Amino acid sequence: MLIGANVSMKGQGMFVGAVAEAQSYGATSLQFYTGAPQNTRRKAISAMRIPEGLAAMQAAGLSHLVIHAPYIVNLGNTVKPENYPFAVQFMKEEVARAEALHAFAMPFHPGAHVGAGPAAAVAQIARGLNEIITADQHVLIALETMAGKGTEVGRTFEELAAIIARIDQPDKVAVTMDTCHMSDAGYNVKEDFDGVLNEFDHVVGLDKLAVVHVNDSKNPQGAHKDRHQNIGFGTLGFDCLNAIVHHPQLAGVPKILETPYVGPDKAHLVPPYGVEIGWLKRQQFAPEELVALGAAPLGE
């Protein structure tokens, strides 16, 4: 089972430290950002300890490295065209970093139309990706399903398909499904995931699915809020997410947890991933294990 979590690549450990963190959770895959997603500060590729990290991945039995694109990039903003060259250039550099890390896929928030309408954003996102993508790159840019907060683009499978249809090299583009985002966008993930998967197959194509972000949601279906919750502590529930993780049609797709850290207060937060991955491996929910660390069930 390809299961992992979002880990940190920082400090002296860099890539090696990220692999060690994933291994400590019992993961078989992993995801990280090359730097803080809200800013443009990045380490040089030569400082990332890439050869050691790749060797550590192999030794630990980890595969399908996922590098998440930063949030700071908004290719969909046609209202401020002066920001577009920066967004394209920074994503070019981010793809180069992902390539150097031998990444499998790069989840990418398509962007927001900031009032100009989805059609304008879809066209510019595709234009930007066509400038960013190179014929010899290996990493897949995996457009993420979004919750529909504000003016986000990607809240429907149709919007993602519209972007992909405009890509000159569509084999370099894929999709990241986020369970929380899809439910918040209005898809019935909890009660009819097979139906959601079938709809995705007809609109986009299952061959385009590269990554699944496995997150519970703090919100009811269709809330358009994008607030992740710990596995089994939200409106989707453990049984739903466990079935998705073990779904036979997703066997070759890396499943990545991005659930909130837990703790008695904000000064004492710890990652939940070792506990949550353990549940999903055993297919047995034991909420008391996270409650003991300070997690609160939905509504508390």
PDB file of C-alpha atoms in Angstrom:
ATOM      1  CA  MET A   1       0.000   0.000   0.000  1.00  0.00           C
ATOM      2  CA  LEU A   2       1.391   3.379  -1.026  1.00  0.00           C
ATOM      3  CA  ILE A   3       0.693   5.499   2.052  1.00  0.00           C
ATOM      4  CA  GLY A   4       2.567   8.464   3.446  1.00  0.00           C
ATOM      5  CA  ALA A   5       2.308  11.933   4.909  1.00  0.00           C
ATOM      6  CA  ASN A   6       3.496  15.473   4.463  1.00  0.00           C
ATOM      7  CA  VAL A   7       6.894  15.708   6.168  1.00  0.00           C
ATOM      8  CA  SER A   8       9.516  18.446   6.575  1.00  0.00           C
ATOM      9  CA  MET A   9      12.674  19.017   4.566  1.00  0.00           C
ATOM     10  CA  LYS A  10      14.654  21.525   6.600  1.00  0.00           C
ATOM     11  CA  GLY A  11      17.707  22.176   8.751  1.00  0.00           C
ATOM     12  CA  GLN A  12      20.776  19.983   8.442  1.00  0.00           C
ATOM     13  CA  GLY A  13      18.809  16.872   7.591  1.00  0.00           C
ATOM     14  CA  MET A  14      17.136  18.185   4.404  1.00  0.00           C
ATOM     15  CA  PHE A  15      16.051  15.291   2.123  1.00  0.00           C
ATOM     16  CA  VAL A  16      17.621  12.696   4.436  1.00  0.00           C
ATOM     17  CA  GLY A  17      15.691  14.091   7.392  1.00  0.00           C
ATOM     18  CA  ALA A  18      12.432  14.030   5.433  1.00  0.00           C
ATOM     19  CA  VAL A  19      12.954  10.352   4.609  1.00  0.00           C
ATOM     20  CA  ALA A  20      13.745   9.536   8.248  1.00  0.00           C
ATOM     21  CA  GLU A  21      10.565  11.297   9.379  1.00  0.00           C
ATOM     22  CA  ALA A  22       8.434   9.382   6.858  1.00  0.00           C
ATOM     23  CA  GLN A  23      10.072   6.115   7.887  1.00  0.00           C
ATOM     24  CA  SER A  24       9.264   6.832  11.547  1.00  0.00           C
ATOM     25  CA  TYR A  25       5.564   6.916  10.627  1.00  0.00           C
ATOM     26  CA  GLY A  26       5.669   3.521   8.923  1.00  0.00           C
ATOM     27  CA  ALA A  27       5.120   5.215   5.560  1.00  0.00           C
ATOM     28  CA  THR A  28       5.821   3.770   2.128  1.00  0.00           C
ATOM     29  CA  SER A  29       5.613   7.132   0.331  1.00  0.00           C
ATOM     30  CA  LEU A  30       6.128  10.769   1.339  1.00  0.00           C
ATOM     31  CA  GLN A  31       5.432  14.374   0.423  1.00  0.00           C
ATOM     32  CA  PHE A  32       7.188  17.610   1.275  1.00  0.00           C
ATOM     33  CA  TYR A  33       7.570  21.225   0.160  1.00  0.00           C
ATOM     34  CA  THR A  34      10.995  22.413  -0.985  1.00  0.00           C
ATOM     35  CA  GLY A  35      10.479  25.417   1.299  1.00  0.00           C
ATOM     36  CA  ALA A  36       7.694  27.220   3.126  1.00  0.00           C
ATOM     37  CA  PRO A  37       4.654  27.198   0.803  1.00  0.00           C
ATOM     38  CA  GLN A  38       3.850  30.848   1.583  1.00  0.00           C
ATOM     39  CA  ASN A  39       7.198  32.334   0.505  1.00  0.00           C
ATOM     40  CA  THR A  40       9.918  32.066  -2.139  1.00  0.00           C
ATOM     41  CA  ARG A  41      12.929  31.313   0.074  1.00  0.00           C
ATOM     42  CA  ARG A  42      14.529  28.093  -1.136  1.00  0.00           C
ATOM     43  CA  LYS A  43      17.755  26.203  -0.472  1.00  0.00           C
ATOM     44  CA  ALA A  44      20.098  25.562  -3.366  1.00  0.00           C
ATOM     45  CA  ILE A  45      19.646  22.154  -4.966  1.00  0.00           C
ATOM     46  CA  SER A  46      23.234  21.333  -3.995  1.00  0.00           C
ATOM     47  CA  ALA A  47      22.327  21.781  -0.295  1.00  0.00           C
ATOM     48  CA  MET A  48      19.395  19.345  -0.300  1.00  0.00           C
ATOM     49  CA  ARG A  49      21.521  16.169   0.216  1.00  0.00           C
ATOM     50  CA  ILE A  50      19.791  14.524  -2.725  1.00  0.00           C
ATOM     51  CA  PRO A  51      22.065  11.492  -3.348  1.00  0.00           C
ATOM     52  CA  GLU A  52      21.902  10.562   0.346  1.00  0.00           C
ATOM     53  CA  GLY A  53      18.141  11.079   0.413  1.00  0.00           C
ATOM     54  CA  LEU A  54      17.550   8.887  -2.613  1.00  0.00           C
ATOM     55  CA  ALA A  55      19.706   6.153  -1.086  1.00  0.00           C
ATOM     56  CA  ALA A  56      17.801   6.461   2.196  1.00  0.00           C
ATOM     57  CA  MET A  57      14.485   6.179   0.347  1.00  0.00           C
ATOM     58  CA  GLN A  58      15.602   2.993  -1.359  1.00  0.00           C
ATOM     59  CA  ALA A  59      16.903   1.495   1.879  1.00  0.00           C
ATOM     60  CA  ALA A  60      13.637   2.333   3.669  1.00  0.00           C
ATOM     61  CA  GLY A  61      11.440   0.945   0.887  1.00  0.00           C
ATOM     62  CA  LEU A  62       9.902   4.336   0.114  1.00  0.00           C
ATOM     63  CA  SER A  63       8.787   5.298  -3.398  1.00  0.00           C
ATOM     64  CA  HIS A  64       6.678   7.805  -5.357  1.00  0.00           C
ATOM     65  CA  LEU A  65       8.146  10.975  -3.855  1.00  0.00           C
ATOM     66  CA  VAL A  66       5.604  13.814  -3.988  1.00  0.00           C
ATOM     67  CA  ILE A  67       6.762  17.451  -3.968  1.00  0.00           C
ATOM     68  CA  HIS A  68       3.934  19.902  -3.267  1.00  0.00           C
ATOM     69  CA  ALA A  69       4.016  23.142  -5.236  1.00  0.00           C
ATOM     70  CA  PRO A  70       3.918  26.349  -3.139  1.00  0.00           C
ATOM     71  CA  TYR A  71       0.696  28.275  -2.498  1.00  0.00           C
ATOM     72  CA  ILE A  72       2.276  31.607  -3.378  1.00  0.00           C
ATOM     73  CA  VAL A  73       1.891  30.951  -7.101  1.00  0.00           C
ATOM     74  CA  ASN A  74      -1.429  31.987  -8.694  1.00  0.00           C
ATOM     75  CA  LEU A  75      -1.350  31.384 -12.425  1.00  0.00           C
ATOM     76  CA  GLY A  76      -5.078  32.145 -12.616  1.00  0.00           C
ATOM     77  CA  ASN A  77      -4.856  35.836 -11.728  1.00  0.00           C
ATOM     78  CA  THR A  78      -5.608  37.838 -14.877  1.00  0.00           C
ATOM     79  CA  VAL A  79      -6.532  40.943 -12.856  1.00  0.00           C
ATOM     80  CA  LYS A  80      -2.878  41.639 -12.037  1.00  0.00           C
ATOM     81  CA  PRO A  81      -0.959  40.614 -15.176  1.00  0.00           C
ATOM     82  CA  GLU A  82       2.234  42.025 -13.697  1.00  0.00           C
ATOM     83  CA  ASN A  83       2.339  38.998 -11.321  1.00  0.00           C
ATOM     84  CA  TYR A  84       2.191  36.434 -14.108  1.00  0.00           C
ATOM     85  CA  PRO A  85       5.911  36.391 -15.123  1.00  0.00           C
ATOM     86  CA  PHE A  86       6.960  35.808 -11.508  1.00  0.00           C
ATOM     87  CA  ALA A  87       4.496  32.928 -11.107  1.00  0.00           C
ATOM     88  CA  VAL A  88       5.748  31.229 -14.263  1.00  0.00           C
ATOM     89  CA  GLN A  89       9.426  31.692 -13.403  1.00  0.00           C
ATOM     90  CA  PHE A  90       9.056  30.481  -9.826  1.00  0.00           C
ATOM     91  CA  MET A  91       7.180  27.370 -10.978  1.00  0.00           C
ATOM     92  CA  LYS A  92       9.888  26.673 -13.569  1.00  0.00           C
ATOM     93  CA  GLU A  93      12.436  26.743 -10.750  1.00  0.00           C
ATOM     94  CA  GLU A  94      10.198  24.569  -8.560  1.00  0.00           C
ATOM     95  CA  VAL A  95       9.867  21.964 -11.299  1.00  0.00           C
ATOM     96  CA  ALA A  96      13.662  21.970 -11.656  1.00  0.00           C
ATOM     97  CA  ARG A  97      13.989  21.293  -7.920  1.00  0.00           C
ATOM     98  CA  ALA A  98      11.431  18.482  -8.126  1.00  0.00           C
ATOM     99  CA  GLU A  99      13.288  16.987 -11.086  1.00  0.00           C
ATOM    100  CA  ALA A 100      16.568  17.088  -9.156  1.00  0.00           C
ATOM    101  CA  LEU A 101      14.845  15.257  -6.279  1.00  0.00           C
ATOM    102  CA  HIS A 102      13.568  12.567  -8.714  1.00  0.00           C
ATOM    103  CA  ALA A 103       9.989  13.385  -7.708  1.00  0.00           C
ATOM    104  CA  PHE A 104       7.073  11.407  -9.101  1.00  0.00           C
ATOM    105  CA  ALA A 105       4.417  14.131  -8.957  1.00  0.00           C
ATOM    106  CA  MET A 106       3.840  17.739  -7.906  1.00  0.00           C
ATOM    107  CA  PRO A 107       0.380  18.564  -6.498  1.00  0.00           C
ATOM    108  CA  PHE A 108      -0.455  22.061  -7.687  1.00  0.00           C
ATOM    109  CA  HIS A 109      -3.294  24.366  -6.619  1.00  0.00           C
ATOM    110  CA  PRO A 110      -4.446  25.689 -10.012  1.00  0.00           C
ATOM    111  CA  GLY A 111      -5.110  29.211  -8.759  1.00  0.00           C
ATOM    112  CA  ALA A 112      -7.949  31.688  -8.294  1.00  0.00           C
ATOM    113  CA  HIS A 113      -9.674  33.931 -10.797  1.00  0.00           C
ATOM    114  CA  VAL A 114      -9.961  36.846  -8.280  1.00  0.00           C
ATOM    115  CA  GLY A 115     -13.147  38.108  -9.899  1.00  0.00           C
ATOM    116  CA  ALA A 116     -12.387  37.691 -13.593  1.00  0.00           C
ATOM    117  CA  GLY A 117     -14.319  34.430 -13.833  1.00  0.00           C
ATOM    118  CA  PRO A 118     -13.234  30.784 -14.145  1.00  0.00           C
ATOM    119  CA  ALA A 119     -12.923  30.823 -17.964  1.00  0.00           C
ATOM    120  CA  ALA A 120     -10.267  33.548 -17.927  1.00  0.00           C
ATOM    121  CA  ALA A 121      -8.343  31.766 -15.178  1.00  0.00           C
ATOM    122  CA  VAL A 122      -8.514  28.372 -16.911  1.00  0.00           C
ATOM    123  CA  ALA A 123      -7.061  29.865 -20.092  1.00  0.00           C
ATOM    124  CA  GLN A 124      -4.212  31.610 -18.277  1.00  0.00           C
ATOM    125  CA  ILE A 125      -3.401  28.605 -16.049  1.00  0.00           C
ATOM    126  CA  ALA A 126      -3.044  26.471 -19.176  1.00  0.00           C
ATOM    127  CA  ARG A 127      -0.962  29.166 -20.860  1.00  0.00           C
ATOM    128  CA  GLY A 128       1.341  29.300 -17.843  1.00  0.00           C
ATOM    129  CA  LEU A 129       1.721  25.536 -17.625  1.00  0.00           C
ATOM    130  CA  ASN A 130       2.592  25.416 -21.305  1.00  0.00           C
ATOM    131  CA  GLU A 131       5.435  27.848 -20.589  1.00  0.00           C
ATOM    132  CA  ILE A 132       6.563  25.883 -17.527  1.00  0.00           C
ATOM    133  CA  ILE A 133       6.439  22.304 -18.820  1.00  0.00           C
ATOM    134  CA  THR A 134       9.438  20.936 -20.707  1.00  0.00           C
ATOM    135  CA  ALA A 135       9.490  17.939 -23.042  1.00  0.00           C
ATOM    136  CA  ASP A 136      12.141  16.132 -21.002  1.00  0.00           C
ATOM    137  CA  GLN A 137      10.686  16.567 -17.489  1.00  0.00           C
ATOM    138  CA  HIS A 138       9.633  13.456 -15.575  1.00  0.00           C
ATOM    139  CA  VAL A 139       7.664  14.950 -12.676  1.00  0.00           C
ATOM    140  CA  LEU A 140       3.918  15.167 -13.263  1.00  0.00           C
ATOM    141  CA  ILE A 141       2.286  18.494 -12.457  1.00  0.00           C
ATOM    142  CA  ALA A 142      -0.801  17.182 -10.650  1.00  0.00           C
ATOM    143  CA  LEU A 143      -3.605  19.770 -10.615  1.00  0.00           C
ATOM    144  CA  GLU A 144      -5.390  19.515  -7.274  1.00  0.00           C
ATOM    145  CA  THR A 145      -9.135  19.256  -6.738  1.00  0.00           C
ATOM    146  CA  MET A 146     -10.087  22.345  -4.753  1.00  0.00           C
ATOM    147  CA  ALA A 147     -12.793  23.064  -2.174  1.00  0.00           C
ATOM    148  CA  GLY A 148     -14.133  26.128  -3.998  1.00  0.00           C
ATOM    149  CA  LYS A 149     -13.136  28.633  -1.330  1.00  0.00           C
ATOM    150  CA  GLY A 150     -13.379  32.196  -2.612  1.00  0.00           C
ATOM    151  CA  THR A 151     -12.630  32.279  -6.337  1.00  0.00           C
ATOM    152  CA  GLU A 152     -10.590  29.069  -6.484  1.00  0.00           C
ATOM    153  CA  VAL A 153     -10.411  27.282  -9.815  1.00  0.00           C
ATOM    154  CA  GLY A 154     -10.492  23.486  -9.798  1.00  0.00           C
ATOM    155  CA  ARG A 155     -13.609  23.005  -7.677  1.00  0.00           C
ATOM    156  CA  THR A 156     -15.086  20.742 -10.363  1.00  0.00           C
ATOM    157  CA  PHE A 157     -13.625  17.950 -12.458  1.00  0.00           C
ATOM    158  CA  GLU A 158     -14.804  19.873 -15.515  1.00  0.00           C
ATOM    159  CA  GLU A 159     -12.571  22.850 -14.667  1.00  0.00           C
ATOM    160  CA  LEU A 160      -9.555  20.561 -14.306  1.00  0.00           C
ATOM    161  CA  ALA A 161     -10.412  18.826 -17.580  1.00  0.00           C
ATOM    162  CA  ALA A 162     -10.689  22.224 -19.288  1.00  0.00           C
ATOM    163  CA  ILE A 163      -7.143  23.089 -18.193  1.00  0.00           C
ATOM    164  CA  ILE A 164      -5.747  19.720 -19.263  1.00  0.00           C
ATOM    165  CA  ALA A 165      -7.445  20.013 -22.670  1.00  0.00           C
ATOM    166  CA  ARG A 166      -5.381  23.175 -23.327  1.00  0.00           C
ATOM    167  CA  ILE A 167      -2.006  21.659 -22.391  1.00  0.00           C
ATOM    168  CA  ASP A 168       0.409  21.134 -25.288  1.00  0.00           C
ATOM    169  CA  GLN A 169       2.068  18.158 -23.577  1.00  0.00           C
ATOM    170  CA  PRO A 170      -0.805  16.563 -21.621  1.00  0.00           C
ATOM    171  CA  ASP A 171       1.297  13.538 -20.654  1.00  0.00           C
ATOM    172  CA  LYS A 172       3.175  15.852 -18.241  1.00  0.00           C
ATOM    173  CA  VAL A 173      -0.020  16.849 -16.394  1.00  0.00           C
ATOM    174  CA  ALA A 174      -2.130  14.799 -13.963  1.00  0.00           C
ATOM    175  CA  VAL A 175      -4.549  15.312 -11.055  1.00  0.00           C
ATOM    176  CA  THR A 176      -4.340  15.169  -7.271  1.00  0.00           C
ATOM    177  CA  MET A 177      -7.599  14.212  -5.561  1.00  0.00           C
ATOM    178  CA  ASP A 178      -8.055  15.682  -2.083  1.00  0.00           C
ATOM    179  CA  THR A 179     -10.815  13.939  -0.120  1.00  0.00           C
ATOM    180  CA  CYS A 180     -11.544  16.969   2.092  1.00  0.00           C
ATOM    181  CA  HIS A 181     -11.524  19.365  -0.857  1.00  0.00           C
ATOM    182  CA  MET A 182     -13.820  17.198  -2.971  1.00  0.00           C
ATOM    183  CA  SER A 183     -16.354  16.839  -0.156  1.00  0.00           C
ATOM    184  CA  ASP A 184     -16.218  20.558   0.591  1.00  0.00           C
ATOM    185  CA  ALA A 185     -16.699  21.225  -3.144  1.00  0.00           C
ATOM    186  CA  GLY A 186     -19.933  19.213  -3.067  1.00  0.00           C
ATOM    187  CA  TYR A 187     -18.942  15.714  -4.182  1.00  0.00           C
ATOM    188  CA  ASN A 188     -20.486  12.878  -2.154  1.00  0.00           C
ATOM    189  CA  VAL A 189     -17.180  11.367  -1.060  1.00  0.00           C
ATOM    190  CA  LYS A 190     -18.589   9.860   2.144  1.00  0.00           C
ATOM    191  CA  GLU A 191     -21.572   7.922   0.805  1.00  0.00           C
ATOM    192  CA  ASP A 192     -20.724   7.374  -2.869  1.00  0.00           C
ATOM    193  CA  PHE A 193     -16.999   7.463  -3.505  1.00  0.00           C
ATOM    194  CA  ASP A 194     -17.378   4.891  -6.283  1.00  0.00           C
ATOM    195  CA  GLY A 195     -19.781   7.293  -7.972  1.00  0.00           C
ATOM    196  CA  VAL A 196     -17.302  10.160  -7.543  1.00  0.00           C
ATOM    197  CA  LEU A 197     -14.523   8.010  -8.983  1.00  0.00           C
ATOM    198  CA  ASN A 198     -16.733   7.022 -11.919  1.00  0.00           C
ATOM    199  CA  GLU A 199     -17.587  10.663 -12.606  1.00  0.00           C
ATOM    200  CA  PHE A 200     -13.910  11.584 -12.473  1.00  0.00           C
ATOM    201  CA  ASP A 201     -13.125   8.777 -14.915  1.00  0.00           C
ATOM    202  CA  HIS A 202     -15.716  10.037 -17.389  1.00  0.00           C
ATOM    203  CA  VAL A 203     -14.746  13.731 -17.109  1.00  0.00           C
ATOM    204  CA  VAL A 204     -10.949  13.551 -16.654  1.00  0.00           C
ATOM    205  CA  GLY A 205      -9.897   9.893 -16.828  1.00  0.00           C
ATOM    206  CA  LEU A 206      -8.555   7.632 -14.088  1.00  0.00           C
ATOM    207  CA  ASP A 207      -5.305   7.371 -16.024  1.00  0.00           C
ATOM    208  CA  LYS A 208      -4.754  11.020 -15.036  1.00  0.00           C
ATOM    209  CA  LEU A 209      -4.971  10.386 -11.284  1.00  0.00           C
ATOM    210  CA  ALA A 210      -1.471  10.643  -9.792  1.00  0.00           C
ATOM    211  CA  VAL A 211      -1.935  11.382  -6.056  1.00  0.00           C
ATOM    212  CA  VAL A 212      -4.680  11.182  -3.428  1.00  0.00           C
ATOM    213  CA  HIS A 213      -4.537  13.516  -0.421  1.00  0.00           C
ATOM    214  CA  VAL A 214      -6.301  11.652   2.378  1.00  0.00           C
ATOM    215  CA  ASN A 215      -7.859  14.182   4.755  1.00  0.00           C
ATOM    216  CA  ASP A 216     -10.996  14.232   6.860  1.00  0.00           C
ATOM    217  CA  SER A 217     -13.011  17.469   6.819  1.00  0.00           C
ATOM    218  CA  LYS A 218     -14.270  19.750   9.568  1.00  0.00           C
ATOM    219  CA  ASN A 219     -17.125  20.799   7.298  1.00  0.00           C
ATOM    220  CA  PRO A 220     -20.305  19.328   5.837  1.00  0.00           C
ATOM    221  CA  GLN A 221     -20.432  18.397   2.164  1.00  0.00           C
ATOM    222  CA  GLY A 222     -20.568  21.489  -0.055  1.00  0.00           C
ATOM    223  CA  ALA A 223     -19.282  23.941   2.576  1.00  0.00           C
ATOM    224  CA  HIS A 224     -16.503  25.316   0.282  1.00  0.00           C
ATOM    225  CA  LYS A 225     -14.235  25.995   3.284  1.00  0.00           C
ATOM    226  CA  ASP A 226     -11.179  23.675   3.049  1.00  0.00           C
ATOM    227  CA  ARG A 227     -10.481  22.841   6.705  1.00  0.00           C
ATOM    228  CA  HIS A 228      -8.695  19.523   7.157  1.00  0.00           C
ATOM    229  CA  GLN A 229      -9.449  17.266  10.127  1.00  0.00           C
ATOM    230  CA  ASN A 230      -7.752  14.185  11.526  1.00  0.00           C
ATOM    231  CA  ILE A 231      -8.703  10.790  10.121  1.00  0.00           C
ATOM    232  CA  GLY A 232     -12.003   9.678  11.680  1.00  0.00           C
ATOM    233  CA  PHE A 233     -12.498  12.939  13.575  1.00  0.00           C
ATOM    234  CA  GLY A 234     -14.394  14.765  10.847  1.00  0.00           C
ATOM    235  CA  THR A 235     -17.484  14.573   8.671  1.00  0.00           C
ATOM    236  CA  LEU A 236     -16.079  11.915   6.322  1.00  0.00           C
ATOM    237  CA  GLY A 237     -15.143   9.420   9.030  1.00  0.00           C
ATOM    238  CA  PHE A 238     -12.683   6.561   9.291  1.00  0.00           C
ATOM    239  CA  ASP A 239     -14.662   3.958   7.335  1.00  0.00           C
ATOM    240  CA  CYS A 240     -14.923   6.235   4.301  1.00  0.00           C
ATOM    241  CA  LEU A 241     -11.235   7.160   4.250  1.00  0.00           C
ATOM    242  CA  ASN A 242     -10.071   3.633   5.023  1.00  0.00           C
ATOM    243  CA  ALA A 243     -12.082   2.346   2.045  1.00  0.00           C
ATOM    244  CA  ILE A 244     -10.490   4.980  -0.199  1.00  0.00           C
ATOM    245  CA  VAL A 245      -6.969   4.108   0.942  1.00  0.00           C
ATOM    246  CA  HIS A 246      -7.621   0.426   0.201  1.00  0.00           C
ATOM    247  CA  HIS A 247      -9.663   0.989  -2.963  1.00  0.00           C
ATOM    248  CA  PRO A 248      -8.526  -1.509  -5.633  1.00  0.00           C
ATOM    249  CA  GLN A 249      -8.622   1.118  -8.392  1.00  0.00           C
ATOM    250  CA  LEU A 250      -6.176   3.289  -6.426  1.00  0.00           C
ATOM    251  CA  ALA A 251      -3.642   0.595  -5.562  1.00  0.00           C
ATOM    252  CA  GLY A 252      -0.829   2.177  -7.576  1.00  0.00           C
ATOM    253  CA  VAL A 253      -1.576   5.745  -6.478  1.00  0.00           C
ATOM    254  CA  PRO A 254       0.319   7.257  -3.511  1.00  0.00           C
ATOM    255  CA  LYS A 255      -2.025   8.286  -0.681  1.00  0.00           C
ATOM    256  CA  ILE A 256      -0.694  11.239   1.347  1.00  0.00           C
ATOM    257  CA  LEU A 257      -2.045  12.454   4.703  1.00  0.00           C
ATOM    258  CA  GLU A 258      -2.109  16.207   5.395  1.00  0.00           C
ATOM    259  CA  THR A 259      -4.104  16.113   8.628  1.00  0.00           C
ATOM    260  CA  PRO A 260      -3.567  18.661  11.430  1.00  0.00           C
ATOM    261  CA  TYR A 261      -0.967  18.294  14.156  1.00  0.00           C
ATOM    262  CA  VAL A 262      -2.495  17.544  17.555  1.00  0.00           C
ATOM    263  CA  GLY A 263      -1.704  18.538  21.125  1.00  0.00           C
ATOM    264  CA  PRO A 264      -3.062  20.037  24.340  1.00  0.00           C
ATOM    265  CA  ASP A 265      -2.355  23.569  23.063  1.00  0.00           C
ATOM    266  CA  LYS A 266      -0.715  25.363  20.129  1.00  0.00           C
ATOM    267  CA  ALA A 267       2.669  25.348  21.846  1.00  0.00           C
ATOM    268  CA  HIS A 268       2.748  21.553  22.160  1.00  0.00           C
ATOM    269  CA  LEU A 269       1.658  20.115  18.818  1.00  0.00           C
ATOM    270  CA  VAL A 270       2.867  16.795  17.419  1.00  0.00           C
ATOM    271  CA  PRO A 271       2.293  15.070  14.063  1.00  0.00           C
ATOM    272  CA  PRO A 272      -0.511  12.464  14.043  1.00  0.00           C
ATOM    273  CA  TYR A 273       0.773  10.523  11.055  1.00  0.00           C
ATOM    274  CA  GLY A 274       2.317   7.497  12.737  1.00  0.00           C
ATOM    275  CA  VAL A 275      -0.946   6.834  14.580  1.00  0.00           C
ATOM    276  CA  GLU A 276      -3.181   7.476  11.550  1.00  0.00           C
ATOM    277  CA  ILE A 277      -1.082   5.382   9.153  1.00  0.00           C
ATOM    278  CA  GLY A 278      -1.133   2.596  11.722  1.00  0.00           C
ATOM    279  CA  TRP A 279      -4.936   2.676  11.759  1.00  0.00           C
ATOM    280  CA  LEU A 280      -5.120   2.542   7.986  1.00  0.00           C
ATOM    281  CA  LYS A 281      -2.651  -0.331   7.786  1.00  0.00           C
ATOM    282  CA  ARG A 282      -4.581  -2.326  10.403  1.00  0.00           C
ATOM    283  CA  GLN A 283      -7.915  -1.058   9.067  1.00  0.00           C
ATOM    284  CA  GLN A 284      -8.915  -0.443  12.661  1.00  0.00           C
ATOM    285  CA  PHE A 285      -9.866   2.929  14.157  1.00  0.00           C
ATOM    286  CA  ALA A 286      -8.613   3.628  17.677  1.00  0.00           C
ATOM    287  CA  PRO A 287      -9.479   7.302  18.325  1.00  0.00           C
ATOM    288  CA  GLU A 288      -8.279   7.163  21.912  1.00  0.00           C
ATOM    289  CA  GLU A 289      -4.703   7.036  20.599  1.00  0.00           C
ATOM    290  CA  LEU A 290      -5.034  10.550  19.172  1.00  0.00           C
ATOM    291  CA  VAL A 291      -7.257  11.835  21.975  1.00  0.00           C
ATOM    292  CA  ALA A 292      -4.405  10.927  24.333  1.00  0.00           C
ATOM    293  CA  LEU A 293      -2.162  13.251  22.296  1.00  0.00           C
ATOM    294  CA  GLY A 294      -4.684  16.095  22.459  1.00  0.00           C
ATOM    295  CA  ALA A 295      -6.859  15.589  19.388  1.00  0.00           C
ATOM    296  CA  ALA A 296     -10.476  16.703  19.669  1.00  0.00           C
ATOM    297  CA  PRO A 297     -13.384  15.010  17.874  1.00  0.00           C
ATOM    298  CA  LEU A 298     -15.536  17.050  15.509  1.00  0.00           C
ATOM    299  CA  GLY A 299     -17.419  19.833  17.302  1.00  0.00           C
ATOM    300  CA  GLU A 300     -15.186  19.944  20.378  1.00  0.00           C
TER     301      GLU A 300
END
